[in-house]
XYZ file of C-alpha atoms in Angstrom:
783
model
C -96.811 38.862 -3.212
C -95.014 42.072 -2.533
C -95.054 41.325 1.185
C -92.675 38.184 0.460
C -89.462 39.826 1.151
C -87.266 37.109 2.255
C -85.149 34.339 0.662
C -86.825 31.325 1.455
C -83.603 29.168 1.716
C -81.006 31.543 2.785
C -80.701 30.065 6.118
C -79.851 26.781 4.625
C -76.612 28.306 2.870
C -73.708 26.225 4.312
C -71.392 29.132 3.305
C -73.214 32.037 5.378
C -73.186 29.805 8.531
C -69.999 31.267 10.164
C -69.086 34.777 10.518
C -65.515 34.564 9.485
C -62.487 37.149 10.589
C -61.101 39.364 7.990
C -57.854 40.460 7.563
C -54.323 39.090 8.587
C -53.638 36.075 11.085
C -51.342 33.382 11.506
C -51.762 30.211 10.317
C -49.596 28.028 12.513
C -49.569 25.038 10.257
C -46.729 27.095 8.652
C -44.707 28.917 11.064
C -44.884 32.652 12.260
C -43.097 33.949 9.139
C -44.800 31.880 6.220
C -47.889 31.376 8.020
C -48.708 34.833 8.239
C -52.238 34.672 6.276
C -54.401 37.430 4.516
C -58.260 36.559 4.578
C -60.936 38.623 2.106
C -64.205 38.126 0.278
C -64.047 35.666 -2.406
C -64.711 38.687 -5.069
C -61.935 40.550 -4.051
C -59.761 37.382 -3.627
C -60.418 36.826 -7.716
C -59.756 40.439 -8.463
C -56.085 40.057 -6.414
C -55.439 36.416 -8.183
C -56.138 38.056 -11.468
C -53.933 41.699 -10.582
C -51.352 39.249 -9.406
C -51.019 37.365 -12.446
C -50.669 40.561 -14.700
C -48.399 41.808 -12.063
C -46.127 38.942 -12.943
C -46.477 39.029 -16.575
C -45.482 42.717 -16.460
C -42.602 41.758 -14.195
C -41.596 39.033 -16.750
C -40.905 41.915 -19.133
C -39.309 43.845 -17.637
C -36.695 41.577 -16.693
C -36.668 40.648 -20.195
C -35.210 44.141 -20.562
C -32.848 43.683 -18.129
C -31.751 40.542 -19.812
C -31.580 42.049 -23.203
C -29.196 45.131 -21.858
C -26.969 42.646 -20.420
C -27.081 40.424 -23.510
C -26.832 43.618 -25.720
C -23.291 45.072 -23.628
C -21.931 41.669 -23.598
C -21.879 40.908 -27.640
C -21.171 44.980 -28.093
C -18.008 45.272 -30.286
C -16.836 47.946 -32.427
C -15.054 45.301 -34.516
C -16.595 44.339 -37.896
C -19.748 41.940 -37.986
C -22.205 40.515 -40.164
C -25.858 41.072 -40.734
C -26.611 38.231 -38.014
C -24.908 39.942 -35.104
C -26.156 43.482 -35.986
C -30.172 41.738 -36.498
C -29.258 40.361 -32.983
C -28.122 43.471 -31.243
C -31.444 45.178 -32.599
C -33.655 42.409 -31.625
C -32.202 42.572 -27.927
C -32.577 46.371 -28.238
C -36.124 46.705 -29.209
C -38.296 43.310 -27.770
C -40.174 44.792 -24.947
C -40.890 40.917 -24.085
C -39.412 37.207 -24.167
C -42.425 35.968 -26.729
C -41.741 38.985 -29.288
C -38.240 38.033 -29.189
C -38.680 34.362 -29.547
C -41.006 34.756 -32.765
C -38.276 37.049 -34.206
C -35.282 34.873 -33.479
C -37.278 32.301 -35.129
C -37.827 34.170 -38.143
C -34.012 34.598 -38.022
C -33.184 31.193 -37.797
C -35.594 30.658 -40.686
C -34.191 33.202 -42.653
C -30.386 32.700 -42.007
C -30.695 28.611 -42.265
C -28.224 28.183 -44.588
C -25.929 29.936 -42.381
C -23.520 27.969 -40.371
C -22.934 30.555 -38.058
C -26.411 31.224 -36.822
C -26.523 29.187 -34.129
C -23.691 30.162 -32.659
C -24.460 33.866 -32.349
C -28.088 33.596 -32.016
C -29.113 30.332 -30.036
C -27.963 31.844 -26.466
C -29.897 34.669 -26.945
C -32.775 32.515 -27.781
C -32.626 30.573 -25.340
C -32.439 33.246 -22.740
C -35.635 34.687 -23.847
C -36.958 30.839 -23.573
C -36.234 30.045 -20.278
C -37.292 33.698 -19.218
C -40.918 33.482 -20.746
C -40.953 29.698 -19.917
C -40.305 31.010 -16.320
C -42.874 33.869 -15.806
C -45.177 31.956 -17.460
C -44.599 29.219 -14.953
C -44.885 31.999 -11.756
C -47.459 33.525 -13.190
C -49.769 30.193 -13.590
C -48.499 28.791 -9.874
C -49.088 32.733 -8.611
C -52.738 31.181 -8.205
C -51.074 29.107 -5.667
C -50.710 31.572 -3.107
C -54.294 31.396 -2.416
C -54.576 27.519 -3.321
C -51.157 26.719 -1.050
C -53.174 27.996 1.921
C -56.391 26.888 0.728
C -59.887 27.680 1.797
C -58.744 27.920 5.562
C -59.930 30.860 7.590
C -60.668 31.797 11.363
C -63.992 31.899 12.649
C -65.096 35.569 14.403
C -65.369 34.115 18.175
C -66.833 37.143 19.304
C -69.825 35.093 20.152
C -67.812 32.073 21.669
C -69.618 29.766 24.224
C -70.357 26.372 25.158
C -73.919 25.341 25.507
C -74.428 23.883 28.818
C -75.949 19.966 28.411
C -77.667 20.708 32.040
C -81.383 20.264 31.285
C -83.232 16.551 30.564
C -85.527 18.613 28.038
C -86.018 21.665 26.390
C -83.243 23.721 23.952
C -80.220 21.782 25.160
C -81.390 18.442 24.171
C -82.921 20.000 20.927
C -79.369 20.990 20.447
C -77.772 17.490 21.301
C -80.163 15.916 19.114
C -79.139 18.043 15.932
C -75.726 17.472 16.551
C -76.263 14.016 16.523
C -78.125 14.350 13.148
C -75.549 16.333 11.687
C -72.847 13.867 13.361
C -74.849 10.967 11.464
C -74.705 12.407 7.896
C -71.285 13.469 7.930
C -70.322 9.970 8.699
C -72.703 8.574 6.020
C -71.031 10.774 3.575
C -67.561 11.448 5.104
C -66.213 8.570 7.227
C -67.497 5.685 4.648
C -66.268 4.556 1.550
C -69.258 5.419 -0.752
C -68.987 8.855 -2.511
C -71.794 11.041 -0.882
C -72.764 14.739 -1.840
C -71.675 16.556 0.901
C -68.735 18.494 1.604
C -66.153 17.009 3.335
C -63.550 19.779 3.823
C -65.283 22.021 5.921
C -63.500 21.300 9.041
C -59.642 21.483 9.378
C -59.667 17.776 8.455
C -61.526 15.666 6.547
C -61.522 12.603 8.922
C -59.982 12.124 12.657
C -57.656 8.878 11.972
C -58.249 5.905 13.941
C -56.579 2.656 14.016
C -58.663 -0.860 14.877
C -58.626 -4.651 15.659
C -61.057 -6.859 15.521
C -59.114 -9.635 17.080
C -58.674 -8.118 20.517
C -59.129 -10.163 23.887
C -61.861 -9.373 26.439
C -61.272 -5.858 28.098
C -62.478 -7.191 31.069
C -62.738 -10.428 33.077
C -62.610 -13.221 30.644
C -65.124 -15.021 32.236
C -67.717 -12.409 31.081
C -67.225 -11.653 27.315
C -69.037 -14.360 25.164
C -65.620 -14.576 23.058
C -61.670 -13.961 24.145
C -60.142 -13.428 20.640
C -62.848 -11.730 18.608
C -63.455 -8.521 20.211
C -62.770 -5.004 18.840
C -60.297 -2.359 19.660
C -60.265 1.213 18.558
C -57.483 3.912 19.373
C -57.394 7.016 17.462
C -53.698 7.406 18.130
C -52.771 11.186 18.995
C -55.181 13.723 17.480
C -53.917 17.110 17.268
C -56.053 20.001 18.621
C -54.100 22.035 15.786
C -54.557 19.885 12.898
C -57.017 17.482 13.164
C -59.802 19.897 15.450
C -58.484 23.299 14.196
C -57.895 25.030 16.834
C -55.211 27.148 15.603
C -52.061 27.257 17.893
C -48.504 27.126 17.989
C -46.320 23.840 18.916
C -46.081 24.513 22.570
C -49.686 25.451 22.773
C -51.320 22.632 21.100
C -53.469 19.779 22.874
C -52.717 16.130 22.425
C -55.219 13.892 23.021
C -55.765 9.864 22.573
C -59.630 7.946 22.501
C -59.150 4.478 23.418
C -62.280 1.822 23.127
C -62.146 -1.791 23.792
C -65.525 -3.180 23.285
C -67.075 -6.840 23.780
C -70.586 -8.831 24.159
C -70.910 -10.216 27.594
C -72.889 -13.784 28.482
C -76.127 -13.327 30.105
C -76.250 -16.725 31.779
C -76.222 -15.635 35.404
C -76.617 -12.239 34.891
C -80.247 -12.527 33.631
C -83.094 -13.010 35.757
C -86.975 -13.449 34.216
C -89.437 -10.824 36.380
C -92.836 -10.503 36.126
C -94.587 -7.326 37.280
C -98.351 -6.380 36.939
C -99.146 -9.368 34.461
C -96.470 -8.416 32.239
C -93.109 -10.291 31.469
C -89.686 -8.906 31.883
C -86.103 -9.697 31.725
C -83.745 -7.924 34.261
C -79.788 -8.076 33.763
C -77.626 -7.596 36.809
C -74.240 -6.337 35.919
C -74.278 -4.048 38.999
C -76.951 -1.990 40.661
C -78.446 1.041 39.149
C -77.773 4.401 40.813
C -80.785 6.557 38.855
C -83.936 3.648 38.443
C -86.131 3.668 40.936
C -87.897 0.313 40.178
C -85.583 -2.742 41.004
C -82.646 -0.711 41.245
C -80.441 -3.540 42.429
C -80.472 -4.384 38.989
C -78.540 -2.639 35.820
C -81.732 -2.964 33.132
C -85.125 -4.176 32.857
C -86.810 -5.195 29.596
C -89.927 -6.251 28.084
C -89.245 -10.079 27.491
C -88.776 -11.478 24.075
C -92.260 -12.771 23.861
C -94.020 -9.182 24.481
C -91.856 -7.762 21.746
C -92.519 -9.762 19.341
C -96.176 -10.398 19.997
C -97.514 -8.457 16.880
C -97.205 -9.747 13.556
C -95.051 -9.129 11.107
C -95.627 -6.249 8.620
C -98.476 -4.517 11.503
C -95.629 -2.058 12.417
C -93.536 -1.372 9.393
C -91.553 1.620 11.689
C -90.483 -1.335 13.652
C -86.401 -0.447 14.639
C -84.383 -1.742 17.425
C -84.479 -0.729 21.141
C -80.659 0.717 22.470
C -80.294 1.571 25.778
C -76.974 2.508 27.541
C -75.453 2.888 30.854
C -72.420 4.749 32.199
C -70.336 4.494 34.883
C -67.523 6.776 35.323
C -63.744 6.012 36.846
C -62.778 8.570 39.362
C -59.666 8.254 41.578
C -60.108 4.843 41.981
C -64.399 4.754 42.608
C -67.174 5.412 40.579
C -68.267 8.944 40.422
C -71.354 8.066 41.827
C -73.731 11.562 40.763
C -72.420 11.495 36.977
C -72.904 7.632 36.832
C -75.867 5.555 35.923
C -74.277 2.345 37.474
C -71.738 0.757 39.631
C -70.164 -2.127 37.571
C -69.508 -5.743 39.085
C -66.138 -6.531 39.776
C -66.266 -8.351 36.683
C -66.464 -5.543 34.323
C -64.878 -3.061 36.624
C -61.791 -1.063 35.508
C -60.060 1.798 37.403
C -58.475 3.122 34.199
C -61.462 3.081 32.477
C -64.706 4.478 32.246
C -67.299 1.421 31.733
C -70.406 1.594 29.430
C -72.971 -1.329 28.745
C -75.188 -0.822 25.659
C -78.307 -3.068 25.575
C -79.732 -3.981 22.015
C -83.251 -5.399 21.839
C -84.684 -6.837 18.532
C -87.983 -4.935 19.402
C -90.261 -6.518 16.703
C -87.832 -6.458 14.137
C -87.456 -10.143 12.189
C -84.438 -11.175 10.586
C -84.838 -12.681 7.197
C -81.918 -15.115 7.981
C -80.486 -16.233 11.256
C -78.338 -14.411 12.767
C -75.441 -15.699 14.676
C -73.734 -12.582 15.190
C -72.259 -12.134 19.099
C -74.379 -9.557 19.735
C -77.498 -9.670 17.824
C -77.887 -13.677 18.655
C -81.306 -13.823 16.338
C -81.143 -17.667 15.446
C -84.654 -18.713 17.219
C -87.643 -19.444 14.919
C -90.274 -17.089 14.469
C -93.644 -16.741 12.639
C -93.420 -18.242 8.939
C -94.098 -15.073 6.754
C -95.853 -14.700 2.946
C -98.171 -16.730 1.092
C -98.508 -20.372 0.807
C -95.765 -21.821 -2.092
C -94.006 -18.615 -1.309
C -93.339 -18.178 2.411
C -90.249 -18.399 4.203
C -88.846 -19.010 7.880
C -88.245 -15.438 10.135
C -86.086 -15.484 13.060
C -86.128 -13.376 16.177
C -82.964 -12.620 19.165
C -82.763 -14.959 21.682
C -82.253 -12.431 24.047
C -84.644 -9.589 25.526
C -81.673 -6.959 25.824
C -78.264 -8.345 24.361
C -75.600 -6.871 26.531
C -72.170 -5.157 24.979
C -69.496 -3.382 27.417
C -67.315 -0.841 26.561
C -64.249 0.231 28.293
C -63.224 3.761 27.114
C -60.045 5.685 28.354
C -58.223 9.268 27.589
C -54.935 10.452 27.343
C -53.890 14.125 27.110
C -50.673 15.577 26.255
C -49.009 19.328 25.834
C -47.073 19.987 22.938
C -45.817 16.582 21.687
C -46.301 13.161 22.806
C -43.580 12.780 25.404
C -45.402 15.430 28.100
C -48.319 13.172 28.408
C -50.817 12.658 31.424
C -51.952 9.100 32.415
C -54.376 7.105 30.577
C -57.172 6.390 31.730
C -61.140 7.318 32.374
C -61.801 10.853 31.214
C -62.045 12.384 35.004
C -58.669 10.713 36.014
C -57.053 11.102 32.549
C -57.929 15.250 32.658
C -56.901 15.011 36.543
C -53.375 13.877 35.591
C -52.827 16.457 32.875
C -53.849 18.910 35.160
C -51.326 17.893 37.618
C -48.882 17.893 35.000
C -49.950 21.769 34.169
C -49.357 22.365 38.163
C -53.060 22.378 38.937
C -54.273 19.477 41.595
C -56.919 17.155 41.454
C -58.904 19.291 44.330
C -59.026 22.355 42.249
C -60.332 20.630 39.245
C -62.972 18.653 39.685
C -65.944 18.984 42.323
C -67.822 16.556 44.080
C -69.931 15.535 41.366
C -66.794 14.907 39.354
C -68.094 18.095 37.440
C -65.244 20.079 35.742
C -64.967 23.824 37.565
C -65.254 26.211 34.850
C -62.833 28.573 36.143
C -59.570 26.309 36.335
C -57.114 29.350 35.141
C -53.909 28.805 37.398
C -51.957 29.725 34.424
C -52.085 30.096 30.510
C -51.571 26.342 29.907
C -53.909 25.426 32.342
C -56.642 27.862 30.867
C -56.197 26.558 27.653
C -56.683 22.992 28.837
C -59.660 23.856 31.111
C -61.722 25.010 27.822
C -60.268 21.690 26.313
C -61.993 19.524 29.109
C -65.124 21.613 29.479
C -65.927 21.288 26.026
C -65.338 17.304 25.812
C -67.070 17.149 28.902
C -70.427 19.055 27.989
C -70.467 18.424 24.096
C -68.509 15.645 22.827
C -70.672 12.319 23.882
C -69.548 8.809 24.819
C -69.553 5.460 22.926
C -72.990 4.965 24.734
C -74.200 8.404 24.823
C -74.106 8.036 21.208
C -76.527 5.213 21.194
C -78.828 6.971 23.355
C -78.999 10.292 21.264
C -79.035 8.597 17.996
C -80.888 5.547 18.930
C -80.798 2.877 16.115
C -79.489 5.201 13.516
C -76.164 4.909 15.315
C -76.218 0.787 13.921
C -74.944 0.257 10.558
C -77.165 -2.793 10.351
C -80.379 -0.342 10.087
C -79.008 0.580 6.497
C -80.543 -2.487 5.107
C -83.566 -2.638 7.748
C -87.136 -2.243 5.721
C -90.405 -3.069 6.908
C -89.531 -4.064 9.987
C -87.238 -7.059 8.304
C -83.534 -7.395 8.367
C -81.600 -8.967 5.435
C -78.864 -10.983 6.055
C -75.671 -9.353 7.905
C -72.333 -10.404 8.509
C -71.249 -12.509 11.389
C -69.173 -9.481 12.803
C -71.893 -6.972 12.216
C -71.444 -5.775 15.746
C -67.569 -4.522 14.648
C -69.365 -2.456 12.123
C -72.136 -0.729 14.236
C -69.450 -0.253 17.039
C -66.903 1.249 13.981
C -69.862 3.443 13.019
C -70.648 4.908 16.161
C -67.396 5.221 16.554
C -67.074 7.472 13.741
C -69.865 9.425 14.860
C -67.820 10.338 17.821
C -65.081 11.481 15.516
C -67.674 13.922 13.681
C -68.624 15.202 17.177
C -65.121 16.200 17.851
C -64.951 18.152 14.657
C -68.213 19.762 14.607
C -68.064 20.451 18.443
C -64.989 22.934 18.307
C -66.623 24.888 15.366
C -69.793 25.087 16.952
C -68.368 26.245 20.469
C -66.332 29.227 18.491
C -69.133 30.142 16.951
C -71.636 30.525 19.706
C -75.014 28.852 20.569
C -77.514 30.899 18.246
C -80.401 29.916 20.124
C -81.861 32.783 22.741
C -82.603 30.139 25.532
C -78.982 28.462 24.788
C -77.235 32.073 25.020
C -78.665 32.453 28.605
C -77.284 29.235 29.702
C -73.619 28.814 27.904
C -70.704 28.781 29.398
C -68.633 31.582 28.039
C -64.849 31.935 28.149
C -63.048 32.890 31.484
C -60.217 34.913 30.383
C -58.109 36.307 27.180
C -56.452 33.198 26.883
C -59.716 30.773 26.485
C -61.281 33.462 24.295
C -57.690 33.656 22.070
C -58.690 30.087 21.760
C -62.326 30.911 20.323
C -61.060 33.124 17.840
C -58.486 31.029 16.640
C -60.966 28.098 14.878
C -60.203 27.238 11.738
C -62.650 25.913 9.211
C -62.561 25.550 5.279
C -64.976 28.083 3.664
C -65.511 28.839 -0.096
C -67.002 32.029 0.348
C -63.695 33.350 1.219
C -60.239 33.651 -0.198
C -57.299 33.264 2.451
C -53.606 34.452 0.957
C -50.278 33.521 1.975
C -48.959 36.672 2.974
C -45.514 35.878 2.801
C -45.710 34.887 -0.590
C -47.830 37.773 -1.723
C -45.656 40.159 -0.255
C -42.404 38.504 -1.808
C -43.733 38.546 -4.992
C -44.783 42.293 -4.875
C -41.656 42.960 -3.010
C -39.261 41.009 -5.822
C -41.361 42.358 -8.667
C -41.163 45.942 -7.701
C -37.203 45.756 -7.327
C -36.906 44.178 -10.664
C -39.345 46.890 -12.046
C -37.478 49.324 -10.739
C -33.789 48.085 -11.750
C -35.299 47.754 -15.311
C -36.334 51.615 -15.193
C -33.662 52.649 -13.407
C -30.500 50.600 -15.027
C -30.316 53.127 -18.592
C -30.372 56.206 -16.964
C -27.419 54.789 -14.473
C -25.291 53.517 -17.359
C -26.132 56.755 -18.887
C -25.151 58.726 -16.082
C -21.644 56.990 -15.503
C -20.736 57.203 -19.400
C -21.473 61.026 -19.221
C -19.909 60.827 -16.098
C -16.589 58.747 -16.825
C -17.137 57.812 -20.397
C -17.681 54.307 -19.674
C -17.822 51.768 -22.264
C -18.561 54.496 -24.942
C -19.251 52.204 -27.656
C -21.519 49.808 -25.835
C -23.452 52.432 -24.612
C -23.781 54.421 -28.012
C -24.568 50.823 -29.738
C -27.420 50.843 -27.530
C -28.851 53.753 -27.835
C -28.188 53.700 -31.771
C -29.846 50.494 -31.929
C -33.545 52.340 -30.395
C -35.987 52.324 -33.339
C -36.550 56.069 -33.454
C -32.237 56.296 -33.523
C -32.392 53.504 -36.231
C -34.714 55.861 -38.315
C -32.813 58.726 -37.565
C -30.095 56.805 -39.085
C -32.346 55.822 -41.899
C -32.464 59.722 -43.179
C -29.382 61.000 -41.447
C -27.374 59.914 -44.526
C -24.402 62.871 -44.143
C -26.328 65.719 -46.129
C -26.668 69.007 -45.263
C -29.946 68.767 -43.837
C -28.558 66.485 -41.321
C -27.521 69.689 -39.367
C -31.594 69.528 -38.521
C -31.365 66.667 -36.226
C -30.710 67.205 -32.670
C -30.806 64.629 -29.466
C -28.932 62.267 -31.567
C -27.673 60.304 -28.062
C -30.942 59.939 -26.673
C -34.304 58.081 -26.661
C -35.987 60.499 -29.056
C -33.950 62.127 -31.803
C -35.793 65.380 -32.917
C -35.503 67.529 -36.523
C -36.988 70.779 -37.576
C -40.883 70.286 -38.071
C -40.810 71.526 -41.876
C -38.129 69.214 -42.836
C -39.773 66.578 -44.645
C -38.196 62.864 -44.940
C -38.180 60.580 -47.724
C -41.185 58.222 -48.043
C -40.312 54.677 -49.480
C -39.744 54.095 -53.229
C -42.002 51.119 -53.954
C -41.077 50.991 -58.064
C -39.301 47.286 -57.071
C -41.902 45.687 -55.049
C -39.681 43.042 -53.640
C -36.919 45.804 -52.859
C -38.226 48.821 -51.402
C -36.084 51.588 -50.226
C -36.420 55.525 -49.478
C -37.493 57.560 -52.126
C -34.580 60.613 -51.885
C -35.776 62.499 -55.329
C -36.375 65.771 -53.230
C -33.270 65.350 -51.058
C -30.955 64.383 -54.017
C -32.166 67.661 -55.349
C -31.597 69.883 -52.694
C -28.337 68.299 -52.167
C -27.164 69.414 -55.783
C -28.376 72.659 -55.178
C -26.078 73.066 -51.887
C -23.392 71.492 -53.287
C -22.662 73.808 -56.191
C -19.029 74.486 -56.742
C -18.554 78.254 -55.289
C -15.623 80.184 -55.356
C -13.441 80.418 -52.066
C -11.115 83.627 -51.354
C -8.197 82.023 -52.688
C -9.514 82.010 -56.217
C -10.507 78.084 -55.897
C -13.521 76.224 -55.823
C -14.899 74.138 -53.227
C -15.302 70.706 -54.682
C -12.117 70.759 -56.708
C -9.622 70.635 -54.193
C -6.944 68.194 -54.760
C -5.655 65.755 -51.908
C -1.984 65.413 -51.384
C -1.394 62.671 -53.996
C -2.450 65.301 -56.905
C -5.932 63.680 -57.339
C -9.031 65.543 -57.489
C -11.408 64.539 -54.352
C -15.206 65.178 -54.879
C -16.658 67.544 -52.029
C -18.020 65.579 -49.053
C -21.139 67.305 -48.340
C -22.957 64.825 -47.086
C -20.933 64.838 -44.110
C -20.748 67.287 -41.414
C -17.049 67.649 -40.724
C -16.777 68.696 -44.379
C -19.353 71.612 -44.725
C -17.164 74.829 -46.091
C -18.306 78.953 -46.298
C -20.144 80.224 -48.801
C -19.763 83.735 -50.280
C -22.346 86.288 -51.018
C -21.345 85.724 -54.421
C -21.639 81.937 -54.437
C -25.618 82.342 -52.454
C -26.614 84.589 -55.033
C -25.672 82.207 -57.840
C -27.301 79.315 -55.655
C -30.287 81.011 -55.039
C -30.741 81.794 -59.052
C -30.065 78.068 -59.393
C -32.642 77.152 -57.485
C -35.375 79.232 -59.343
C -34.291 78.153 -62.510
C -33.999 74.333 -61.104
C -37.284 74.017 -59.105
C -39.571 75.232 -62.003
C -39.845 71.607 -63.397
C -40.828 70.214 -59.832
C -44.169 70.287 -58.527
C -45.509 73.709 -57.133
C -45.322 72.579 -53.341
C -42.248 70.903 -53.675
C -40.522 73.757 -55.167
C -41.932 76.436 -52.736
C -40.656 74.170 -49.866
C -36.897 73.675 -51.148
C -36.816 77.641 -52.176
C -37.508 78.600 -48.489
C -35.285 75.758 -46.979
C -32.249 76.343 -49.079
C -32.773 80.297 -48.638
C -32.614 79.549 -45.081
C -30.029 77.178 -45.253
C -27.489 79.792 -47.304
C -28.409 82.502 -44.861
C -26.999 80.427 -42.034
C -23.461 79.454 -43.732
C -21.166 82.342 -43.313
C -18.169 80.298 -41.944
C -15.104 80.263 -43.829
C -12.800 77.602 -45.560
C -10.498 77.726 -42.041
C -13.819 76.929 -40.136
C -14.294 74.139 -42.739
C -11.101 72.990 -42.509
C -10.768 72.769 -38.580
C -14.134 71.252 -38.332
C -13.066 68.594 -40.897
C -10.730 67.180 -38.027
C -12.826 67.382 -35.027
C -16.088 65.034 -34.742
C -19.250 66.739 -34.647
C -20.913 66.731 -30.998
C -24.332 66.881 -32.353
C -24.210 63.415 -34.211
C -21.908 61.282 -32.558
C -24.046 58.763 -33.751
C -23.615 58.987 -37.637
C -23.353 56.095 -40.425
C -19.889 55.690 -41.593
C -20.433 55.934 -45.403
C -17.961 57.284 -47.243
C -15.286 54.977 -48.616
C -12.094 55.693 -46.369
C -14.734 55.617 -43.122
C -16.306 51.972 -44.683
C -12.688 51.207 -45.127
C -11.552 51.952 -41.458
């Protein structure tokens, strides 16, 4: 058990099939700038998505701070305003996010719901917060689109790129083609039919290659040889883009467009069918042109067992019975048949110089039909044996033809950049040679005498790209005849209702479904071929015989093959870069805005009131203002125009007085005692006492000892009296409070040595230490 170290199913993990190119690349579907793409592992991608969403949320909070700063300064005024105005200003100053502002504004709406002016003052700011929250919430949500807009598109690592050339009749090449055929069949059944399959149909650049179909086309050959001249099938892909449909990532001017057209029709057999006997066995010969490879009756196209020999067994004796399909190809080459690449030379009735011709013979091969089949290709309406038990039996039917022929004309057309620069529509060899001529390469430099493409056709970059494209088609993508040869009966849609050698009822145009089904397999081949070539063959024997890219242009095509993979994450690098740069700019502005405005204020006094109101509305400055009631103790506050005001560490601040729980306030008892002790009337040099002075009107004015502007001097006598008063008046207080007040007041009296003249001068000059102070006296309030 310990020796078993390898996961049994690891080789079948579809996400590990291809090596993917990590890092930056250009997705030309979106252009050179917007198409810049970053591919990383899925785990790193999830982290990047999460971090981006967090970053956008952070940027949103900083953007709200910028909006708050602007709104606060816009509404700032030194004119008298009500509580709603000031509450809004405080909210704008102190909320760190739009959602917290919305919550506070909502609370204001409710608390002031009876105020008629509430909405006029608060609604614009509330809407600004709502807009900011909504915008950045949506931005955070669509941040995942930075990845999903690009989707799961990645580039294959094309370092092992190469074409597994189909040059052997047996061995790994054939096994490779057989595996490709099975994969194409599975893909068609899952992704090209209307049924919902279990396979992932998003592995390739496009889920399907589009095709246009006509079911009532005329005979593509001489109409005398077709069984019908009006019910034939015509399939046309239109122009298939190498970039969009096949995933060969390239700018517009380097793309190759191709068009594939197939027209098929069942053929008559009268005059082309000959009974033949050899070795005591009965055969049927079909003559639609001499065979180029057969050594037995080469003057005929096909020799097959007679119907009687095919149905010599009893029904049920061969439950694995299936149809027999044999195909023949004839490639047009410069007005003639490419002798070494073709299987037969078509008769004039089916010969076309502008198309490749294929014959497909369908034999029942022992398959019995439960009902008569009048389809023009199957033609199964001859009575066969009665099957079943007495009382529960049924008549069965068999085909009338030993090998029912169907002929197809296949054409290609190649264009460069767009559909206006195109070669001729013709057989594959002629169509590709005509396309090469558009690129400045003559036919004689493209094909050899065996109609084989010369691998090194690299006269220029465009020709090199098309050479690799044509090599891919020539060696890997089958014709419609090859599909039937390689896949056999699986290429027929009718086998889906075949069981135990008995074919159930089929529609009268079943052969249309069969051709469409095989055509879909060709399209699936197209999609898989370029991906497989970019990856390169993995079998060592195939690697030894592969056709490698001839130059840097072809290697570039290999390393620019797109697929879709959920094992990796691709991001729109432009959107990612834009998001982070813009976000960082917003963050930088938000953090530098206040220092910049503060500098302008200090340098030129720019909008002094708005600047100082913003500072004073800060949480810690509001806290200072709450305690800085103008008493002598206020002198201990510093940094009153900065973010964090400070005071002496020994100065206690008032706690809450919750005597009335519905109206909590500050407990200023200790502060009041200290203020009373410091504010005792003291003699002055002229004989009057501070506190007894009269104003110009002759009325007594109480000493404004709670403001910094009206602090007078203290004589030595007054100091001793004050200290005596402190000692007597603090005896009734708790010991720790009395001790604190005694130390603090002694210090205060020691440092208070200014004269009345100094006090008068200071009365006329505002304090530079406390420019932010609530105006509490009656005259200030009136002003």
